[in-house]
Structures are given as C-alpha cells and as structure tokens.
Tab-separated table of C-alpha atoms in Angstrom:
chain	number	residue	atom	x	y	z
Z	172	MET	CA	-0.163	-0.031	-0.225
Z	173	LYS	CA	1.854	2.884	-1.046
Z	174	VAL	CA	0.675	5.969	1.666
Z	175	LEU	CA	1.314	9.751	2.285
Z	176	VAL	CA	2.577	10.739	5.720
Z	177	THR	CA	2.390	14.554	6.184
Z	178	GLY	CA	4.512	16.080	8.482
Z	179	VAL	CA	6.875	12.972	8.538
Z	180	ALA	CA	9.718	15.224	9.956
Z	181	GLY	CA	7.518	15.824	12.870
Z	182	PHE	CA	7.213	14.316	16.180
Z	183	ILE	CA	4.655	11.951	15.571
Z	184	GLY	CA	4.767	11.297	12.337
Z	185	PHE	CA	7.700	10.275	12.191
Z	186	HIS	CA	7.442	7.386	14.563
Z	187	VAL	CA	4.359	6.781	11.994
Z	188	ALA	CA	6.827	6.380	8.816
Z	189	ASP	CA	8.851	4.115	10.193
Z	190	ARG	CA	6.018	1.812	11.222
Z	191	LEU	CA	4.854	1.530	8.100
Z	192	ILE	CA	7.930	1.444	6.986
Z	193	HIS	CA	9.016	-1.880	8.663
Z	194	LEU	CA	5.565	-3.423	8.212
Z	195	GLY	CA	6.100	-2.731	4.392
Z	196	HIS	CA	4.297	-0.592	3.258
Z	197	GLN	CA	5.182	2.575	0.169
Z	198	VAL	CA	6.035	5.676	2.348
Z	199	VAL	CA	5.492	8.926	0.706
Z	200	GLY	CA	6.316	11.786	3.389
Z	201	LEU	CA	5.594	14.588	3.145
Z	202	ASP	CA	6.835	18.515	5.190
Z	203	ASN	CA	8.284	21.912	4.880
Z	204	LEU	CA	10.098	21.479	7.570
Z	205	ASN	CA	9.859	25.153	9.351
Z	206	ASP	CA	12.058	26.709	12.081
Z	207	TYR	CA	8.793	26.239	14.663
Z	208	TYR	CA	11.726	24.609	16.627
Z	209	THR	CA	15.258	23.817	15.241
Z	210	PRO	CA	14.836	22.193	11.724
Z	211	LYS	CA	18.170	20.172	13.066
Z	212	LEU	CA	16.145	18.124	14.959
Z	213	LYS	CA	13.876	17.543	11.878
Z	214	LEU	CA	16.299	16.501	9.516
Z	215	ALA	CA	17.782	14.123	11.949
Z	216	ARG	CA	14.641	12.089	12.200
Z	217	LEU	CA	14.455	12.519	8.427
Z	218	ALA	CA	17.917	10.809	8.274
Z	219	ASN	CA	16.824	8.024	10.668
Z	220	LEU	CA	14.423	7.485	8.079
Z	221	LYS	CA	15.893	7.597	4.981
Z	222	GLY	CA	17.958	4.644	3.241
Z	223	ARG	CA	14.678	2.875	3.023
Z	224	THR	CA	13.738	1.447	0.043
Z	225	ASN	CA	10.342	2.059	0.481
Z	226	LEU	CA	10.455	6.347	1.434
Z	227	SER	CA	10.509	9.050	-0.409
Z	228	PHE	CA	10.193	12.181	1.103
Z	229	HIS	CA	8.791	15.698	-0.122
Z	230	HIS	CA	9.402	18.917	1.162
Z	231	LEU	CA	6.839	20.583	-0.132
Z	232	ASP	CA	4.510	23.164	1.721
Z	233	LEU	CA	1.029	21.920	2.178
Z	234	ALA	CA	-0.332	25.853	1.799
Z	235	ASP	CA	0.781	25.548	-1.426
Z	236	ARG	CA	-2.114	24.613	-3.279
Z	237	ALA	CA	-0.829	24.398	-6.716
Z	238	ALA	CA	2.402	21.806	-5.434
Z	239	VAL	CA	-0.406	20.110	-3.549
Z	240	GLU	CA	-2.348	19.597	-6.389
Z	241	SER	CA	0.641	18.388	-8.979
Z	242	PHE	CA	1.832	15.801	-5.912
Z	243	PHE	CA	-1.212	13.927	-5.910
Z	244	ALA	CA	-1.796	13.459	-9.012
Z	245	ARG	CA	1.464	12.299	-9.652
Z	246	GLU	CA	2.231	9.817	-6.300
Z	247	GLN	CA	-0.848	8.120	-7.328
Z	248	ILE	CA	-1.525	7.643	-2.890
Z	249	HIS	CA	-3.998	4.762	-1.797
Z	250	ARG	CA	-4.744	5.892	1.486
Z	251	VAL	CA	-3.054	9.296	3.776
Z	252	ILE	CA	-2.012	10.038	7.331
Z	253	HIS	CA	-2.268	13.747	7.406
Z	254	LEU	CA	-0.414	14.904	10.537
Z	255	GLY	CA	1.361	17.730	9.277
Z	256	ALA	CA	0.187	20.852	10.839
Z	257	GLN	CA	1.136	23.961	12.969
Z	258	ALA	CA	1.684	22.888	16.612
Z	259	GLY	CA	1.346	24.655	19.955
Z	260	VAL	CA	-1.684	26.316	21.709
Z	261	ARG	CA	0.603	29.627	23.549
Z	262	TYR	CA	1.748	29.857	20.254
Z	263	SER	CA	-1.325	30.035	18.200
Z	264	LEU	CA	-1.424	33.063	20.559
Z	265	LYS	CA	1.701	35.016	19.168
Z	266	ASN	CA	1.200	33.791	15.735
Z	267	PRO	CA	-2.398	33.500	14.841
Z	268	HIS	CA	-1.968	33.756	10.567
Z	269	VAL	CA	0.071	31.345	10.665
Z	270	TYR	CA	-2.177	28.580	11.932
Z	271	VAL	CA	-4.551	29.604	9.300
Z	272	GLU	CA	-2.304	29.140	6.589
Z	273	SER	CA	-1.004	25.765	7.500
Z	274	ASN	CA	-4.160	23.914	9.467
Z	275	ILE	CA	-7.383	25.291	7.656
Z	276	THR	CA	-5.388	25.700	3.823
Z	277	GLY	CA	-3.627	22.970	4.445
Z	278	PHE	CA	-5.658	20.466	5.569
Z	279	LEU	CA	-8.321	22.274	2.857
Z	280	HIS	CA	-5.812	21.404	0.424
Z	281	ILE	CA	-5.468	17.826	1.439
Z	282	LEU	CA	-9.078	16.868	1.320
Z	283	GLU	CA	-9.457	18.662	-1.878
Z	284	GLY	CA	-6.030	16.317	-2.854
Z	285	CYS	CA	-8.301	12.913	-1.602
Z	286	ARG	CA	-11.736	14.410	-3.152
Z	287	ARG	CA	-9.905	14.455	-6.661
Z	288	ASN	CA	-7.727	11.116	-6.425
Z	289	LYS	CA	-10.564	8.886	-4.996
Z	290	ILE	CA	-8.592	8.284	-2.146
Z	291	GLU	CA	-9.095	5.074	-0.113
Z	292	HIS	CA	-9.229	6.280	3.803
Z	293	LEU	CA	-7.792	10.025	5.104
Z	294	VAL	CA	-6.819	9.165	8.650
Z	295	TYR	CA	-5.830	13.095	10.346
Z	296	ALA	CA	-4.802	14.352	13.196
Z	297	SER	CA	-7.463	16.468	16.010
Z	298	SER	CA	-6.067	17.090	19.580
Z	299	SER	CA	-7.483	16.817	22.760
Z	300	SER	CA	-7.620	20.316	23.308
Z	301	VAL	CA	-11.174	20.707	20.942
Z	302	TYR	CA	-12.677	20.535	24.024
Z	303	GLY	CA	-11.857	24.055	25.557
Z	304	LEU	CA	-14.016	24.335	28.550
Z	305	ASN	CA	-15.485	20.936	29.018
Z	306	GLU	CA	-14.953	19.856	32.531
Z	307	THR	CA	-17.047	16.444	32.395
Z	308	MET	CA	-13.980	13.874	32.598
Z	309	PRO	CA	-13.067	11.760	31.125
Z	310	PHE	CA	-13.697	13.440	27.738
Z	311	ARG	CA	-15.912	11.079	25.375
Z	312	VAL	CA	-16.490	11.898	21.944
Z	313	GLU	CA	-19.775	12.329	22.138
Z	314	ASP	CA	-18.781	15.316	23.824
Z	315	ASN	CA	-19.498	19.297	22.777
Z	316	VAL	CA	-16.564	20.513	21.589
Z	317	ASP	CA	-17.638	24.000	20.487
Z	318	HIS	CA	-16.094	26.257	23.596
Z	319	PRO	CA	-12.474	26.043	22.201
Z	320	VAL	CA	-9.884	28.290	24.021
Z	321	SER	CA	-6.994	29.187	21.504
Z	322	LEU	CA	-7.003	29.288	18.398
Z	323	TYR	CA	-4.750	25.955	17.536
Z	324	ALA	CA	-7.639	24.275	19.122
Z	325	ALA	CA	-10.358	25.872	17.396
Z	326	THR	CA	-8.450	25.181	13.962
Z	327	LYS	CA	-8.734	21.451	15.171
Z	328	LYS	CA	-12.581	21.392	15.697
Z	329	ALA	CA	-12.159	23.407	12.138
Z	330	ASN	CA	-10.740	20.093	10.587
Z	331	GLU	CA	-12.907	17.631	12.279
Z	332	LEU	CA	-15.886	19.426	10.087
Z	333	MET	CA	-14.688	19.734	7.446
Z	334	ALA	CA	-13.629	16.039	7.112
Z	335	HIS	CA	-17.216	15.659	8.228
Z	336	THR	CA	-18.143	17.699	5.127
Z	337	TYR	CA	-15.950	15.929	2.597
Z	338	SER	CA	-17.035	12.622	3.636
Z	339	HIS	CA	-20.775	13.740	3.443
Z	340	LEU	CA	-20.280	15.289	-0.005
Z	341	TYR	CA	-18.203	12.835	-1.066
Z	342	GLY	CA	-18.346	9.669	0.508
Z	343	ILE	CA	-14.302	9.974	1.240
Z	344	PRO	CA	-13.582	7.473	5.001
Z	345	THR	CA	-12.429	9.890	7.314
Z	346	THR	CA	-10.906	9.577	10.523
Z	347	GLY	CA	-9.663	12.106	12.997
Z	348	LEU	CA	-7.772	11.730	15.862
Z	349	ARG	CA	-7.610	14.089	19.244
Z	350	PHE	CA	-3.853	12.965	20.532
Z	351	PHE	CA	-3.360	13.875	24.370
Z	352	THR	CA	-0.103	15.123	25.919
Z	353	VAL	CA	1.880	12.772	23.456
Z	354	TYR	CA	5.723	12.565	24.847
Z	355	GLY	CA	8.320	10.238	24.363
Z	356	PRO	CA	11.740	10.059	22.214
Z	357	TRP	CA	12.414	12.210	18.965
Z	358	GLY	CA	9.677	14.870	21.068
Z	359	ARG	CA	9.297	18.074	20.149
Z	360	PRO	CA	11.562	21.054	22.353
Z	361	ASP	CA	8.559	23.131	22.653
Z	362	MET	CA	6.672	19.917	24.896
Z	363	ALA	CA	7.335	20.862	29.092
Z	364	TYR	CA	8.470	17.282	29.206
Z	365	TRP	CA	11.805	18.485	27.280
Z	366	LYS	CA	12.153	21.779	28.639
Z	367	PHE	CA	12.100	19.851	32.484
Z	368	THR	CA	14.846	17.008	31.423
Z	369	GLU	CA	16.490	20.325	29.515
Z	370	SER	CA	16.697	22.463	32.755
Z	371	ILE	CA	16.821	20.246	35.634
Z	372	LEU	CA	20.231	18.598	33.867
Z	373	ALA	CA	21.305	22.299	34.228
Z	374	GLY	CA	19.885	23.481	37.610
Z	375	THR	CA	17.550	26.087	36.207
Z	376	ALA	CA	14.461	26.346	37.328
Z	377	ILE	CA	11.326	25.389	35.643
Z	378	ASP	CA	8.069	27.042	35.468
Z	379	VAL	CA	5.166	25.836	36.489
Z	380	TYR	CA	1.883	27.264	35.534
Z	381	ALA	CA	-1.101	27.158	37.242
Z	382	HIS	CA	0.976	25.957	40.282
Z	383	GLY	CA	1.589	22.118	39.115
Z	384	LYS	CA	-2.074	21.888	39.928
Z	385	GLN	CA	-2.920	20.928	36.479
Z	386	GLU	CA	-3.510	17.350	34.752
Z	387	ARG	CA	-2.979	15.717	32.084
Z	388	ASP	CA	-3.261	12.517	29.578
Z	389	PHE	CA	0.484	11.996	28.728
Z	390	THR	CA	0.598	9.455	25.865
Z	391	TYR	CA	3.676	7.290	25.080
Z	392	ILE	CA	4.610	7.467	21.445
Z	393	ASP	CA	4.852	3.561	20.299
Z	394	ASP	CA	1.598	3.394	21.136
Z	395	VAL	CA	0.112	6.293	19.204
Z	396	ALA	CA	1.188	4.554	16.332
Z	397	GLU	CA	0.146	1.873	16.755
Z	398	ALA	CA	-3.192	3.070	16.768
Z	399	VAL	CA	-1.974	5.853	14.211
Z	400	VAL	CA	-0.743	2.215	11.459
Z	401	ARG	CA	-3.724	0.328	13.055
Z	402	LEU	CA	-7.495	3.021	11.900
Z	403	LEU	CA	-5.186	2.612	8.701
Z	404	ASP	CA	-7.038	-0.308	7.910
Z	405	HIS	CA	-10.313	0.737	9.122
Z	406	PRO	CA	-11.812	2.636	7.013
Z	407	ALA	CA	-14.669	5.014	8.396
Z	408	LEU	CA	-18.071	3.085	7.721
Z	409	PRO	CA	-21.313	5.393	8.007
Z	410	ASN	CA	-23.825	4.534	11.135
Z	411	PRO	CA	-27.097	3.325	9.832
Z	412	SER	CA	-28.372	4.298	13.525
Z	413	TRP	CA	-27.007	8.176	13.284
Z	414	THR	CA	-30.171	10.459	13.749
Z	415	GLY	CA	-30.138	13.963	12.987
Z	416	ALA	CA	-32.526	14.240	16.098
Z	417	LYS	CA	-30.245	13.315	18.651
Z	418	PRO	CA	-26.999	13.590	16.569
Z	419	ASP	CA	-23.652	11.678	18.435
Z	420	THR	CA	-20.740	14.218	17.405
Z	421	SER	CA	-18.548	11.137	16.511
Z	422	THR	CA	-19.904	9.240	13.516
Z	423	SER	CA	-22.500	10.602	11.261
Z	424	ARG	CA	-24.680	8.796	8.268
Z	425	ALA	CA	-21.451	9.755	6.450
Z	426	PRO	CA	-18.164	7.214	6.572
Z	427	TYR	CA	-16.975	9.246	9.158
Z	428	ARG	CA	-15.460	9.171	12.350
Z	429	VAL	CA	-13.440	10.755	15.413
Z	430	TYR	CA	-11.574	9.029	18.595
Z	431	ASN	CA	-9.719	10.204	21.692
Z	432	LEU	CA	-6.133	8.494	22.148
Z	433	GLY	CA	-5.004	8.748	24.574
Z	434	ASN	CA	-3.653	6.513	28.191
Z	435	ASN	CA	-6.894	7.044	29.945
Z	436	ARG	CA	-4.747	7.568	33.306
Z	437	PRO	CA	-4.146	11.557	33.543
Z	438	VAL	CA	-1.632	11.967	36.081
Z	439	LEU	CA	-0.999	15.235	38.300
Z	440	LEU	CA	1.470	17.474	36.482
Z	441	MET	CA	3.861	17.585	39.678
Z	442	ASN	CA	3.946	14.446	39.756
Z	443	PHE	CA	4.947	14.140	35.872
Z	444	ILE	CA	7.415	16.495	37.210
Z	445	ARG	CA	8.599	13.696	40.355
Z	446	THR	CA	8.929	10.659	37.976
Z	447	ILE	CA	11.531	13.486	35.178
Z	448	GLU	CA	13.676	13.744	38.669
Z	449	ASN	CA	13.812	9.908	39.793
Z	450	ALA	CA	14.823	9.276	36.377
Z	451	LEU	CA	17.400	11.827	35.784
Z	452	GLY	CA	18.426	11.390	39.224
Z	453	LYS	CA	18.336	15.265	40.022
Z	454	LYS	CA	15.353	17.515	41.951
Z	455	ALA	CA	14.047	20.590	40.067
Z	456	THR	CA	13.839	23.903	41.263
Z	457	ILE	CA	10.374	25.215	40.486
Z	458	ASN	CA	8.877	28.497	39.701
Z	459	PHE	CA	5.593	27.963	40.702
Z	460	LEU	CA	3.480	30.607	38.316
Z	461	PRO	CA	-0.472	31.237	36.894
Z	462	ALA	CA	-2.176	29.369	34.521
Z	463	GLN	CA	-1.535	30.657	30.722
Z	464	PRO	CA	-4.539	31.319	28.360
Z	465	GLY	CA	-5.313	28.829	26.140
Z	466	ASP	CA	-4.762	26.116	29.049
Z	467	VAL	CA	-6.930	24.034	30.343
Z	468	PRO	CA	-7.376	22.324	33.869
Z	469	ALA	CA	-7.123	18.704	33.218
Z	470	THR	CA	-7.541	16.171	30.409
Z	471	ALA	CA	-8.403	13.160	30.286
Z	472	ALA	CA	-9.804	10.521	27.456
Z	473	ASP	CA	-12.050	7.663	27.546
Z	474	VAL	CA	-10.808	5.141	24.502
Z	475	GLU	CA	-13.163	2.668	25.227
Z	476	PRO	CA	-14.306	3.294	20.838
Z	477	LEU	CA	-10.762	2.899	20.061
Z	478	ARG	CA	-10.261	0.060	21.931
Z	479	GLN	CA	-13.960	-1.329	20.402
Z	480	ALA	CA	-12.905	-0.596	16.822
Z	481	ILE	CA	-9.167	-1.640	16.393
Z	482	GLY	CA	-9.125	-3.715	19.816
Z	483	PHE	CA	-5.479	-1.800	21.219
Z	484	ALA	CA	-5.587	1.158	23.697
Z	485	PRO	CA	-2.509	2.928	24.661
Z	486	SER	CA	-1.216	1.503	28.025
Z	487	THR	CA	2.618	2.684	28.366
Z	488	SER	CA	3.253	3.746	32.144
Z	489	ILE	CA	4.274	7.265	32.769
Z	490	ASP	CA	6.991	5.753	34.775
Z	491	GLN	CA	8.458	3.552	31.457
Z	492	GLY	CA	7.925	5.919	29.133
Z	493	ILE	CA	9.944	9.110	31.428
Z	494	GLN	CA	12.739	6.303	31.224
Z	495	ASN	CA	12.670	5.970	27.596
Z	496	PHE	CA	12.671	9.071	26.782
Z	497	VAL	CA	14.972	10.477	29.466
Z	498	LYS	CA	17.631	7.494	28.009
Z	499	TRP	CA	17.004	8.483	24.375
Z	500	TYR	CA	17.415	12.020	25.641
Z	501	LEU	CA	21.090	11.879	27.195
Z	502	ALA	CA	22.617	9.575	24.738
Z	503	GLU	CA	21.073	11.774	21.474
Z	504	GLY	CA	18.305	14.461	22.317
Z	505	LYS	CA	20.280	16.918	24.321
Z	506	GLN	CA	21.970	17.982	21.227
Z	507	PHE	CA	18.877	19.794	19.993
Z	508	ILE	CA	18.469	22.889	21.748
Z	509	SER	CA	14.131	24.446	23.273
Z	510	ILE	CA	12.536	26.841	22.387
Z	511	PRO	CA	13.657	29.581	25.519
C-alpha cells in the first residue's frame, strides 16, 4: 500500500512513518521543515528514515495549492495520514495567521487531493484541545466541543467539521484522532517534559504553570503510532443508527469517525515532574506561576470506542515512558536545543 504521511519530519509523523516502513508499506513523506523548533531535529529524524527503499521524501508546503495538486496527481496515493500542522497552543496566541495557513488552508488542500484522487481513507490529527471548557471527565468523543480556548484548538475543531463535510458530500472515509499530550523519544523541544528535563540537568529553575495543579493524560509515542497504523486499515463507515434528532458528534450517516487517543490515566503535573526527577536522579528547582491563557486545567480520554474499533488502546506507564525518553535524551536528544 502506498501511504502519504504529511508532517513526516515531525514527532508523530516520524514514528508513524517508521512503523509503516517496517510493515512493508510504501511511504511518501511530506514536510515543509519550518523553523517553529530547530530544523536540525527534523532533519535528524529524516536521516533515520532515509535510505529505506520504501520511503520517498518531498519538501513541500501544504499551503501551496498548486504544489499539492501536482503532488497528488503524480504520486497515486492509496491512503493518507495527515499529521502536518502548526502545533502549539501558546504559540497560536502570538502567531495566529500561520495556524490558518497551515491548519485550515493546508487541510483543505489535503481534502481536495483526497477527493480528486479517490483516496481510500484519510486519517488526520485532531487534538484534545478541542474539548476546551468542557469539565466532564473523562472526555468522551460524543461531548460538545463548541468552546475552544485557543486558536489552535479552534483550527482542530474546524478540521473535524471540514472532514465531515467531505465525507458527506463525496463519500471520503475520514477518521480524526484527538491526541492527548503525546511524549517520548524524538519528541518536540517545545513540550514541557523536554524543557523540564533540559532545565533540571542544567540546574536552572523550571516554570510550572497553574501552580502545578494541572492534570494531563500523557500518551506514549509508541502507543500513538500503533493506534494510527491500525486505524489506517479500518476506514470509517457510515453509522446506520445515526439520527439528526439526537446526533452523535463522533459518527455520522457519512463515512466519518472521531476517536480519542490517550492513555486514560491522567497524571498530576507535579507527579509527572517527580517522575522526570527520579529518571534523572536530580531534583528540580521550581518556579510556580499562574495558569496561562489557552491552557485547560485537566485532560482525560475515554478510549473505549477506540479499543472496540481496533482492539488496542494506549497502556505504557508514565514511569516506563519517561525512562525511555530520558535514555534517548541523554544519548541523542540533548544536542537539540529547546525553544526559550
């Protein structure tokens, strides 16, 4: 099978592509290699993938309509895993326009490519951020997601709406995945766990927002990659029992699905920091600060629909996942600087 992976030089895209390659699929990777964080890390990820006969890489910006149209017409893709997007909640407060260009315009170009080239299945990245002001735990895919608290979250909600429209109008099977705080080796330097590790080793204070009272459903990258690849072989199907009188927001009469992809074991941020301290054998100096705009107090994923669909749900413990990350960071990751 020939699979397009957008954002292939990114954290999740790299791991998903690596898994597909090992399974024998032909992977076509796209990435614009932007400098949101150091391109050196992105190039290092690509270097780990290159040299495989079943991988080709294309440096391409998804916001470039003509380039994307030409690419789809030329490559004859079977299925698409769309992970290329502008990430970061807080960055969206400072640079909103790039989120519209990448996450909205870029996604539209992917949808059009799928429509015009009869793609068998589109799996795309949404985010737990879409739950916004929702206070009911755990978050269920049927919950209302109409109150995002960052532009990043709003673009991800928009992606789900756009995907449904194309599933309804053109019969394209689309599956959205609401990722919950993904972490692990080869991760993103802007993520808190990376910054915490870097600062603890350097002996500098770490900024802990909301006075450390936030809870997050941290999800290990290998679990995420496994779920994404499994879902690729389960194209979304219409839900025959769906009704507009009492609509289930995660399914439709169209071939459309949305799943949570989380560990379903939320961890208090301070306990997460203690786990990093234990893995490093060194204590953190902590600077407690109020919550930042765009942050939500807690996340927790109901993953039962995912488990029923593919017979799998994330299960890697925080202790094991952080141990794996720290081992990789000490061996390779520390050469890549985090965002100040």
